[in-house]
Amino acid sequence: MKTLMFDAPYNFYEITMILKNGGLIAIPTETVYGLAGNGFNEVAVSNIFKAKGRPSDNPLILHISSLDMLDDIVLSISDEAQKLMDAFWPGPLTLIFPATEKVPKIITAGLPTVAVRFPSHPIMRKIIENCKFPLAAPSANSSGKPSPTLAKRVMEDLSGKIDGVIDGGKCDIGIESTVVDVATLTILRPGFVTESMLQQIVPAIKNTSIFHQEKPISPGMKYTHYSPNAQVQIVQGKNYIETIKNLIEQDLSKNKYVGVLATDETLHNFANVTTLSVGSQNNLGEIASSFFEILRKFDDLGVEKIYSLSFSQEGIGEAIMNRLEKSAGYNIINC
Ligand code: AMP
Ligand code: MG
């Protein structure tokens, strides 16, 4: 299959026809690029799982462009859910609702609930409006790889496996949506909408300490995620700079090609190896938006092992650390 690249001015007619015919298109959103298909078409949805190599027990999020689209897919909306929708939709927040019969089982992985998001990105919204059906759209990467924030990264992973990619430039936020289960008022996945932002609207919402646990409560929690080809090792604590330098010495003596994922402020400490900055420590938004792309840049360079600093857990820092810890397979040295 030849994968088309759609540049501006976008041919929305052709894009919409491909989706109506059951095809798959990668579309930019405010979080990361999503691999979109008709959420009511089981063949299209099953092709999303195939193209990504995604395990079939990891359910997908349905994306809508108006609140009346909820009528077909959710059974009921609690008061708390309504408040969160009023406050954060359209935007990077996914809510879990009881699902209607109309939602295919392949979307929910057989669960009685469905995840729904109302994205704010104008291209994504226009396409859903044109299609008039919800789009299933997980991140447009091969399963397990870092999520794509640029169209060319989608092409690298999925070229030949999907019908097209819309080049909308770099995604603003750079990490996936926050996922909240409104039945239990728990955050299943941290994201741009932080715990304290949610608590201002619904004080009872709890951040779980279960993002890494034996028995995951959200299916997506149990899989390897966001991993570049290089092995990632987090080094944190007071002596992280000395520790990383010592580890690098050992690796270099074994001719290993190593790199350091640093910040603008710490870059100068690691002069003798490939060091890439994710941005300034004082700008967590910048770190979030460049994090996945930096992991892919290390792969471009052929780096075998990446030492990474850890970041503040404040605000969006929690979501960044969640992605970093997963990319490292929870490989953390405290020093
Ligand atoms: P992704 O499509 O990669 O952004 O991942 C979607 C996330 O939402 C995964 O972590 C899923 O496990 C989670 N999710 C989707 N549907 C449900 C659901 N019905 N209940 C709980 N979590 C869900
Ligand atoms: Mg994903």
mmCIF file of C-alpha atoms and ligand atoms in Angstrom:
data_model
loop_
_atom_site.group_PDB
_atom_site.id
_atom_site.type_symbol
_atom_site.label_atom_id
_atom_site.label_comp_id
_atom_site.label_asym_id
_atom_site.label_seq_id
_atom_site.Cartn_x
_atom_site.Cartn_y
_atom_site.Cartn_z
ATOM 1 C CA MET A 1 0.000 0.000 0.000
ATOM 2 C CA LYS A 2 1.296 3.467 -0.867
ATOM 3 C CA THR A 3 0.958 5.901 2.045
ATOM 4 C CA LEU A 4 0.027 9.419 0.856
ATOM 5 C CA MET A 5 1.447 12.509 2.572
ATOM 6 C CA PHE A 6 -1.156 15.292 2.730
ATOM 7 C CA ASP A 7 0.318 18.807 2.915
ATOM 8 C CA ALA A 8 -1.537 22.123 3.263
ATOM 9 C CA PRO A 9 -3.853 23.092 1.646
ATOM 10 C CA TYR A 10 -5.343 19.752 2.715
ATOM 11 C CA ASN A 11 -7.677 17.872 0.413
ATOM 12 C CA PHE A 12 -10.345 17.286 3.075
ATOM 13 C CA TYR A 13 -12.697 15.716 0.545
ATOM 14 C CA GLU A 14 -10.199 12.960 -0.316
ATOM 15 C CA ILE A 15 -9.225 12.461 3.347
ATOM 16 C CA THR A 16 -12.879 12.122 4.386
ATOM 17 C CA MET A 17 -13.635 9.674 1.560
ATOM 18 C CA ILE A 18 -10.717 7.442 2.593
ATOM 19 C CA LEU A 19 -12.030 7.309 6.174
ATOM 20 C CA LYS A 20 -15.643 6.722 5.032
ATOM 21 C CA ASN A 21 -14.387 3.788 2.958
ATOM 22 C CA GLY A 22 -12.741 2.199 5.983
ATOM 23 C CA GLY A 23 -9.199 3.501 5.362
ATOM 24 C CA LEU A 24 -6.714 4.754 7.949
ATOM 25 C CA ILE A 25 -5.226 8.270 8.126
ATOM 26 C CA ALA A 26 -2.731 9.629 10.669
ATOM 27 C CA ILE A 27 -3.979 13.023 11.843
ATOM 28 C CA PRO A 28 -2.253 15.668 14.007
ATOM 29 C CA THR A 29 -3.909 16.464 17.339
ATOM 30 C CA GLU A 30 -2.915 18.830 20.149
ATOM 31 C CA THR A 31 -1.288 15.887 21.997
ATOM 32 C CA VAL A 32 0.452 13.574 19.452
ATOM 33 C CA TYR A 33 -0.379 12.258 15.953
ATOM 34 C CA GLY A 34 -3.308 9.812 16.051
ATOM 35 C CA LEU A 35 -3.892 6.876 13.699
ATOM 36 C CA ALA A 36 -7.545 7.408 12.816
ATOM 37 C CA GLY A 37 -10.200 5.070 11.451
ATOM 38 C CA ASN A 38 -14.023 4.850 11.591
ATOM 39 C CA GLY A 39 -14.789 3.838 15.181
ATOM 40 C CA PHE A 40 -18.002 2.077 14.066
ATOM 41 C CA ASN A 41 -16.274 0.022 11.359
ATOM 42 C CA GLU A 42 -14.823 -3.170 12.869
ATOM 43 C CA VAL A 43 -12.613 -3.863 9.868
ATOM 44 C CA ALA A 44 -11.094 -0.367 9.990
ATOM 45 C CA VAL A 45 -10.534 -0.696 13.744
ATOM 46 C CA SER A 46 -8.971 -4.115 13.375
ATOM 47 C CA ASN A 47 -6.611 -2.638 10.742
ATOM 48 C CA ILE A 48 -5.537 0.008 13.299
ATOM 49 C CA PHE A 49 -4.480 -2.789 15.670
ATOM 50 C CA LYS A 50 -2.679 -4.550 12.800
ATOM 51 C CA ALA A 51 -0.839 -1.463 11.490
ATOM 52 C CA LYS A 52 0.434 -0.603 14.972
ATOM 53 C CA GLY A 53 1.036 -4.168 16.103
ATOM 54 C CA ARG A 54 -1.096 -3.252 19.127
ATOM 55 C CA PRO A 55 -2.251 -6.018 21.500
ATOM 56 C CA SER A 56 -5.997 -6.536 21.030
ATOM 57 C CA ASP A 57 -6.736 -6.278 24.764
ATOM 58 C CA ASN A 58 -5.605 -2.633 24.846
ATOM 59 C CA PRO A 59 -8.783 -0.607 24.132
ATOM 60 C CA LEU A 60 -8.942 2.499 21.910
ATOM 61 C CA ILE A 61 -10.194 6.029 22.537
ATOM 62 C CA LEU A 62 -13.125 7.337 20.426
ATOM 63 C CA HIS A 63 -12.710 10.954 19.289
ATOM 64 C CA ILE A 64 -15.733 13.222 18.805
ATOM 65 C CA SER A 65 -16.246 16.760 17.467
ATOM 66 C CA SER A 66 -19.558 17.649 19.149
ATOM 67 C CA LEU A 67 -21.308 16.654 22.365
ATOM 68 C CA ASP A 68 -24.321 15.206 20.527
ATOM 69 C CA MET A 69 -22.028 12.478 19.164
ATOM 70 C CA LEU A 70 -22.001 11.097 22.736
ATOM 71 C CA ASP A 71 -25.643 9.956 22.360
ATOM 72 C CA ASP A 72 -24.592 7.008 20.188
ATOM 73 C CA ILE A 73 -21.671 5.857 22.314
ATOM 74 C CA VAL A 74 -22.247 6.511 26.021
ATOM 75 C CA LEU A 75 -25.111 5.251 28.207
ATOM 76 C CA SER A 76 -24.990 7.978 30.854
ATOM 77 C CA ILE A 77 -23.037 11.050 31.935
ATOM 78 C CA SER A 78 -22.507 11.583 35.664
ATOM 79 C CA ASP A 79 -22.511 15.073 37.219
ATOM 80 C CA GLU A 80 -18.760 14.833 37.737
ATOM 81 C CA ALA A 81 -18.200 13.864 34.111
ATOM 82 C CA GLN A 82 -20.364 16.790 32.965
ATOM 83 C CA LYS A 83 -18.305 19.225 35.059
ATOM 84 C CA LEU A 84 -15.044 17.889 33.627
ATOM 85 C CA MET A 85 -16.415 18.089 30.080
ATOM 86 C CA ASP A 86 -17.524 21.708 30.655
ATOM 87 C CA ALA A 87 -14.100 22.619 32.016
ATOM 88 C CA PHE A 88 -11.701 20.760 29.719
ATOM 89 C CA TRP A 89 -13.424 19.855 26.440
ATOM 90 C CA PRO A 90 -12.382 20.328 23.738
ATOM 91 C CA GLY A 91 -8.894 19.449 24.923
ATOM 92 C CA PRO A 92 -6.419 16.780 26.055
ATOM 93 C CA LEU A 93 -8.689 14.940 28.515
ATOM 94 C CA THR A 94 -10.101 11.439 27.928
ATOM 95 C CA LEU A 95 -13.061 10.267 30.042
ATOM 96 C CA ILE A 96 -14.234 6.688 30.597
ATOM 97 C CA PHE A 97 -18.032 6.218 30.296
ATOM 98 C CA PRO A 98 -20.415 3.239 30.337
ATOM 99 C CA ALA A 99 -20.602 2.163 26.666
ATOM 100 C CA THR A 100 -23.698 1.652 24.502
ATOM 101 C CA GLU A 101 -24.295 -1.530 22.467
ATOM 102 C CA LYS A 102 -23.371 0.420 19.339
ATOM 103 C CA VAL A 103 -19.691 0.669 20.368
ATOM 104 C CA PRO A 104 -17.883 -2.298 18.776
ATOM 105 C CA LYS A 105 -16.311 -4.739 21.261
ATOM 106 C CA ILE A 106 -13.036 -4.404 19.401
ATOM 107 C CA ILE A 107 -12.877 -0.725 20.518
ATOM 108 C CA THR A 108 -13.420 -1.487 24.217
ATOM 109 C CA ALA A 109 -11.509 -4.797 24.250
ATOM 110 C CA GLY A 110 -14.721 -6.288 25.625
ATOM 111 C CA LEU A 111 -14.986 -3.877 28.594
ATOM 112 C CA PRO A 112 -18.417 -2.417 29.471
ATOM 113 C CA THR A 113 -16.865 1.065 29.278
ATOM 114 C CA VAL A 114 -15.616 3.307 26.471
ATOM 115 C CA ALA A 115 -12.924 6.009 26.485
ATOM 116 C CA VAL A 116 -13.925 9.286 24.781
ATOM 117 C CA ARG A 117 -12.039 12.468 23.907
ATOM 118 C CA PHE A 118 -13.104 15.729 22.260
ATOM 119 C CA PRO A 119 -9.852 17.049 20.766
ATOM 120 C CA SER A 120 -9.223 20.760 20.212
ATOM 121 C CA HIS A 121 -6.956 20.515 17.149
ATOM 122 C CA PRO A 122 -8.713 22.212 14.189
ATOM 123 C CA ILE A 123 -7.618 19.598 11.597
ATOM 124 C CA MET A 124 -8.776 16.644 13.711
ATOM 125 C CA ARG A 125 -12.066 18.380 14.529
ATOM 126 C CA LYS A 126 -12.807 19.296 10.925
ATOM 127 C CA ILE A 127 -12.240 15.721 9.793
ATOM 128 C CA ILE A 128 -14.525 14.251 12.480
ATOM 129 C CA GLU A 129 -17.170 16.861 11.555
ATOM 130 C CA ASN A 130 -16.926 15.825 7.902
ATOM 131 C CA CYS A 131 -17.074 12.098 8.686
ATOM 132 C CA LYS A 132 -19.976 12.388 11.177
ATOM 133 C CA PHE A 133 -18.778 9.237 12.978
ATOM 134 C CA PRO A 134 -16.338 9.027 15.915
ATOM 135 C CA LEU A 135 -12.743 8.274 15.010
ATOM 136 C CA ALA A 136 -10.771 5.650 16.896
ATOM 137 C CA ALA A 137 -7.288 7.149 17.085
ATOM 138 C CA PRO A 138 -4.473 5.722 19.190
ATOM 139 C CA SER A 139 -1.031 7.283 18.813
ATOM 140 C CA ALA A 140 0.261 6.810 15.245
ATOM 141 C CA ASN A 141 3.397 4.808 16.095
ATOM 142 C CA SER A 142 4.323 1.136 16.056
ATOM 143 C CA SER A 143 3.158 -0.277 19.372
ATOM 144 C CA GLY A 144 5.833 0.148 22.046
ATOM 145 C CA LYS A 145 7.702 2.988 20.274
ATOM 146 C CA PRO A 146 7.742 6.647 21.336
ATOM 147 C CA SER A 147 4.593 8.490 20.197
ATOM 148 C CA PRO A 148 5.044 10.653 17.071
ATOM 149 C CA THR A 149 4.907 14.434 17.332
ATOM 150 C CA LEU A 150 5.954 14.956 13.683
ATOM 151 C CA ALA A 151 4.447 13.562 10.451
ATOM 152 C CA LYS A 152 7.805 12.162 9.324
ATOM 153 C CA ARG A 153 7.953 9.941 12.434
ATOM 154 C CA VAL A 154 4.545 8.495 11.552
ATOM 155 C CA MET A 155 5.897 7.713 8.083
ATOM 156 C CA GLU A 156 8.956 5.992 9.563
ATOM 157 C CA ASP A 157 6.755 3.629 11.604
ATOM 158 C CA LEU A 158 3.674 3.151 9.421
ATOM 159 C CA SER A 159 4.563 3.870 5.782
ATOM 160 C CA GLY A 160 3.085 1.140 3.589
ATOM 161 C CA LYS A 161 0.636 0.082 6.330
ATOM 162 C CA ILE A 162 -1.855 2.990 6.275
ATOM 163 C CA ASP A 163 -3.525 5.142 3.585
ATOM 164 C CA GLY A 164 -2.169 8.554 4.496
ATOM 165 C CA VAL A 165 -0.546 10.986 6.897
ATOM 166 C CA ILE A 166 -1.599 14.630 7.266
ATOM 167 C CA ASP A 167 1.396 16.870 7.897
ATOM 168 C CA GLY A 168 0.204 19.444 10.415
ATOM 169 C CA GLY A 169 3.652 20.264 11.812
ATOM 170 C CA LYS A 170 4.768 19.629 15.372
ATOM 171 C CA CYS A 171 2.124 18.752 17.996
ATOM 172 C CA ASP A 172 1.887 21.454 20.704
ATOM 173 C CA ILE A 173 1.599 19.371 23.863
ATOM 174 C CA GLY A 174 3.691 16.388 22.811
ATOM 175 C CA ILE A 175 2.374 13.787 25.272
ATOM 176 C CA GLU A 176 -0.913 11.903 25.265
ATOM 177 C CA SER A 177 -4.175 12.946 26.939
ATOM 178 C CA THR A 178 -4.919 12.539 30.632
ATOM 179 C CA VAL A 179 -7.280 9.553 31.115
ATOM 180 C CA VAL A 180 -9.840 9.792 33.963
ATOM 181 C CA ASP A 181 -12.249 7.073 35.024
ATOM 182 C CA VAL A 182 -15.285 9.086 36.098
ATOM 183 C CA ALA A 183 -16.912 6.116 37.841
ATOM 184 C CA THR A 184 -14.079 5.792 40.369
ATOM 185 C CA LEU A 185 -12.753 9.371 40.000
ATOM 186 C CA THR A 186 -9.234 8.138 39.414
ATOM 187 C CA ILE A 187 -6.593 9.277 36.961
ATOM 188 C CA LEU A 188 -5.610 6.227 34.878
ATOM 189 C CA ARG A 189 -2.948 8.045 32.893
ATOM 190 C CA PRO A 190 -1.371 11.406 33.783
ATOM 191 C CA GLY A 191 -1.243 14.009 31.010
ATOM 192 C CA PHE A 192 -1.345 17.713 30.232
ATOM 193 C CA VAL A 193 -4.472 18.179 32.384
ATOM 194 C CA THR A 194 -2.919 17.700 35.819
ATOM 195 C CA GLU A 195 -4.300 16.309 39.067
ATOM 196 C CA SER A 196 -4.604 19.786 40.597
ATOM 197 C CA MET A 197 -6.395 21.164 37.514
ATOM 198 C CA LEU A 198 -8.887 18.279 37.755
ATOM 199 C CA GLN A 199 -9.325 18.708 41.520
ATOM 200 C CA GLN A 200 -10.262 22.350 41.054
ATOM 201 C CA ILE A 201 -13.340 21.098 39.193
ATOM 202 C CA VAL A 202 -13.973 17.783 41.015
ATOM 203 C CA PRO A 203 -12.092 17.779 44.361
ATOM 204 C CA ALA A 204 -12.568 14.023 44.923
ATOM 205 C CA ILE A 205 -10.417 13.026 41.940
ATOM 206 C CA LYS A 206 -7.428 11.008 43.062
ATOM 207 C CA ASN A 207 -4.179 10.439 41.373
ATOM 208 C CA THR A 208 -3.385 6.800 41.660
ATOM 209 C CA SER A 209 -0.026 5.473 42.749
ATOM 210 C CA ILE A 210 -0.813 2.507 40.544
ATOM 211 C CA PHE A 211 0.636 3.650 37.227
ATOM 212 C CA HIS A 212 3.162 0.871 37.797
ATOM 213 C CA GLN A 213 1.638 -2.137 39.484
ATOM 214 C CA GLU A 214 1.234 -5.877 39.226
ATOM 215 C CA LYS A 215 -2.437 -5.967 38.252
ATOM 216 C CA PRO A 216 -3.185 -2.973 36.022
ATOM 217 C CA ILE A 217 -6.640 -1.381 36.272
ATOM 218 C CA SER A 218 -6.403 0.094 32.763
ATOM 219 C CA PRO A 219 -5.313 -2.438 30.146
ATOM 220 C CA GLY A 220 -2.824 -0.038 28.544
ATOM 221 C CA MET A 221 -0.807 0.097 31.766
ATOM 222 C CA LYS A 222 0.765 -3.305 31.423
ATOM 223 C CA TYR A 223 2.579 -2.984 28.097
ATOM 224 C CA THR A 224 6.032 -1.715 27.248
ATOM 225 C CA HIS A 225 5.606 1.828 26.074
ATOM 226 C CA TYR A 226 7.457 4.682 24.475
ATOM 227 C CA SER A 227 10.701 2.708 24.124
ATOM 228 C CA PRO A 228 13.332 3.787 21.623
ATOM 229 C CA ASN A 229 15.698 1.147 20.189
ATOM 230 C CA ALA A 230 18.275 2.326 22.708
ATOM 231 C CA GLN A 231 18.018 1.094 26.270
ATOM 232 C CA VAL A 232 17.028 3.939 28.620
ATOM 233 C CA GLN A 233 18.511 4.218 32.127
ATOM 234 C CA ILE A 234 17.238 6.888 34.529
ATOM 235 C CA VAL A 235 19.774 8.213 37.027
ATOM 236 C CA GLN A 236 18.434 10.391 39.839
ATOM 237 C CA GLY A 237 19.485 11.710 43.237
ATOM 238 C CA LYS A 238 22.084 14.135 44.547
ATOM 239 C CA ASN A 239 25.087 12.599 42.763
ATOM 240 C CA TYR A 240 23.478 11.910 39.394
ATOM 241 C CA ILE A 241 26.082 13.813 37.375
ATOM 242 C CA GLU A 242 29.054 11.930 38.875
ATOM 243 C CA THR A 243 27.188 8.631 38.636
ATOM 244 C CA ILE A 244 26.350 9.120 34.968
ATOM 245 C CA LYS A 245 29.961 10.100 34.221
ATOM 246 C CA ASN A 246 31.246 6.924 35.913
ATOM 247 C CA LEU A 247 28.749 4.735 34.068
ATOM 248 C CA ILE A 248 29.725 6.380 30.775
ATOM 249 C CA GLU A 249 33.416 5.630 31.447
ATOM 250 C CA GLN A 250 32.574 1.947 31.903
ATOM 251 C CA ASP A 251 30.451 1.865 28.746
ATOM 252 C CA LEU A 252 33.064 3.653 26.653
ATOM 253 C CA SER A 253 35.689 1.138 27.743
ATOM 254 C CA LYS A 254 33.399 -1.528 26.230
ATOM 255 C CA ASN A 255 33.000 0.538 23.034
ATOM 256 C CA LYS A 256 29.316 1.062 23.714
ATOM 257 C CA TYR A 257 27.713 4.044 21.954
ATOM 258 C CA VAL A 258 26.055 5.969 24.786
ATOM 259 C CA GLY A 259 24.139 9.230 25.050
ATOM 260 C CA VAL A 260 22.727 11.507 27.725
ATOM 261 C CA LEU A 261 19.247 12.988 27.754
ATOM 262 C CA ALA A 262 19.871 16.272 29.536
ATOM 263 C CA THR A 263 18.405 19.751 29.982
ATOM 264 C CA ASP A 264 19.745 23.107 28.759
ATOM 265 C CA GLU A 265 21.146 23.647 32.256
ATOM 266 C CA THR A 266 22.945 20.269 32.537
ATOM 267 C CA LEU A 267 24.103 19.775 28.940
ATOM 268 C CA HIS A 268 27.659 21.031 29.560
ATOM 269 C CA ASN A 269 28.412 18.286 32.126
ATOM 270 C CA PHE A 270 28.587 15.521 29.547
ATOM 271 C CA ALA A 271 30.910 16.863 26.894
ATOM 272 C CA ASN A 272 32.513 13.612 25.736
ATOM 273 C CA VAL A 273 29.331 11.784 24.617
ATOM 274 C CA THR A 274 26.238 12.463 22.486
ATOM 275 C CA THR A 275 24.114 14.693 24.677
ATOM 276 C CA LEU A 276 20.702 16.042 23.653
ATOM 277 C CA SER A 277 18.656 18.574 25.598
ATOM 278 C CA VAL A 278 14.883 18.273 26.027
ATOM 279 C CA GLY A 279 14.721 21.968 26.945
ATOM 280 C CA SER A 280 15.020 24.090 30.040
ATOM 281 C CA GLN A 281 14.364 22.647 33.501
ATOM 282 C CA ASN A 282 12.278 25.760 34.109
ATOM 283 C CA ASN A 283 9.921 25.004 31.239
ATOM 284 C CA LEU A 284 8.199 21.645 31.718
ATOM 285 C CA GLY A 285 5.863 22.372 28.797
ATOM 286 C CA GLU A 286 8.871 22.554 26.488
ATOM 287 C CA ILE A 287 10.223 19.286 27.926
ATOM 288 C CA ALA A 288 6.868 17.550 27.358
ATOM 289 C CA SER A 289 6.666 18.748 23.765
ATOM 290 C CA SER A 290 10.165 17.579 22.829
ATOM 291 C CA PHE A 291 10.492 14.417 24.951
ATOM 292 C CA PHE A 292 9.331 11.760 22.442
ATOM 293 C CA GLU A 293 11.145 13.439 19.555
ATOM 294 C CA ILE A 294 14.426 13.454 21.503
ATOM 295 C CA LEU A 295 14.114 9.686 22.109
ATOM 296 C CA ARG A 296 13.687 9.199 18.353
ATOM 297 C CA LYS A 297 16.687 11.448 17.630
ATOM 298 C CA PHE A 298 18.888 9.179 19.769
ATOM 299 C CA ASP A 299 17.711 6.288 17.584
ATOM 300 C CA ASP A 300 18.544 8.274 14.413
ATOM 301 C CA LEU A 301 22.082 8.579 15.762
ATOM 302 C CA GLY A 302 22.321 4.866 16.558
ATOM 303 C CA VAL A 303 22.862 5.404 20.291
ATOM 304 C CA GLU A 304 22.684 2.061 22.156
ATOM 305 C CA LYS A 305 22.164 3.325 25.696
ATOM 306 C CA ILE A 306 20.640 6.594 26.918
ATOM 307 C CA TYR A 307 21.273 7.910 30.424
ATOM 308 C CA SER A 308 18.468 10.242 31.424
ATOM 309 C CA LEU A 309 18.112 12.691 34.259
ATOM 310 C CA SER A 310 14.754 12.748 35.988
ATOM 311 C CA PHE A 311 12.483 15.788 36.068
ATOM 312 C CA SER A 312 10.291 17.646 38.547
ATOM 313 C CA GLN A 313 7.030 15.824 39.372
ATOM 314 C CA GLU A 314 5.214 19.179 39.589
ATOM 315 C CA GLY A 315 2.255 19.778 37.257
ATOM 316 C CA ILE A 316 2.865 18.250 33.843
ATOM 317 C CA GLY A 317 6.158 16.899 35.245
ATOM 318 C CA GLU A 318 4.201 13.927 36.552
ATOM 319 C CA ALA A 319 3.123 13.001 33.020
ATOM 320 C CA ILE A 320 6.660 13.483 31.703
ATOM 321 C CA MET A 321 8.095 11.236 34.436
ATOM 322 C CA ASN A 322 5.389 8.630 33.732
ATOM 323 C CA ARG A 323 6.471 8.489 30.056
ATOM 324 C CA LEU A 324 10.182 8.533 30.949
ATOM 325 C CA GLU A 325 9.861 5.737 33.525
ATOM 326 C CA LYS A 326 7.935 3.596 31.047
ATOM 327 C CA SER A 327 10.434 4.258 28.265
ATOM 328 C CA ALA A 328 13.116 3.048 30.672
ATOM 329 C CA GLY A 329 11.101 -0.030 31.692
ATOM 330 C CA TYR A 330 11.373 1.342 35.271
ATOM 331 C CA ASN A 331 15.147 1.018 35.083
ATOM 332 C CA ILE A 332 16.094 3.623 37.722
ATOM 333 C CA ILE A 333 19.316 4.190 39.672
ATOM 334 C CA ASN A 334 18.921 6.311 42.810
ATOM 335 C CA CYS A 335 22.181 7.828 43.966
HETATM 336 P P1 AMP B 1 -3.610 5.239 23.484
HETATM 337 O O1 AMP B 1 -4.639 4.892 22.493
HETATM 338 O O2 AMP B 1 -2.294 4.591 23.248
HETATM 339 O O3 AMP B 1 -3.536 6.711 23.738
HETATM 340 O O4 AMP B 1 -4.093 4.590 24.848
HETATM 341 C C1 AMP B 1 -5.414 4.720 25.305
HETATM 342 C C2 AMP B 1 -5.399 4.499 26.788
HETATM 343 O O5 AMP B 1 -6.727 4.541 27.283
HETATM 344 C C3 AMP B 1 -4.820 3.148 27.146
HETATM 345 O O6 AMP B 1 -3.995 3.288 28.291
HETATM 346 C C4 AMP B 1 -6.055 2.323 27.444
HETATM 347 O O7 AMP B 1 -5.801 1.278 28.336
HETATM 348 C C5 AMP B 1 -6.975 3.372 28.040
HETATM 349 N N1 AMP B 1 -8.365 2.989 27.869
HETATM 350 C C6 AMP B 1 -9.057 2.944 26.719
HETATM 351 N N2 AMP B 1 -10.315 2.494 26.930
HETATM 352 C C7 AMP B 1 -10.412 2.241 28.241
HETATM 353 C C8 AMP B 1 -11.459 1.750 29.086
HETATM 354 N N3 AMP B 1 -12.660 1.442 28.596
HETATM 355 N N4 AMP B 1 -11.181 1.617 30.409
HETATM 356 C C9 AMP B 1 -9.971 1.938 30.916
HETATM 357 N N5 AMP B 1 -8.946 2.410 30.170
HETATM 358 C C10 AMP B 1 -9.160 2.548 28.855
HETATM 359 MG MG MG B 2 -0.083 5.087 22.393
#
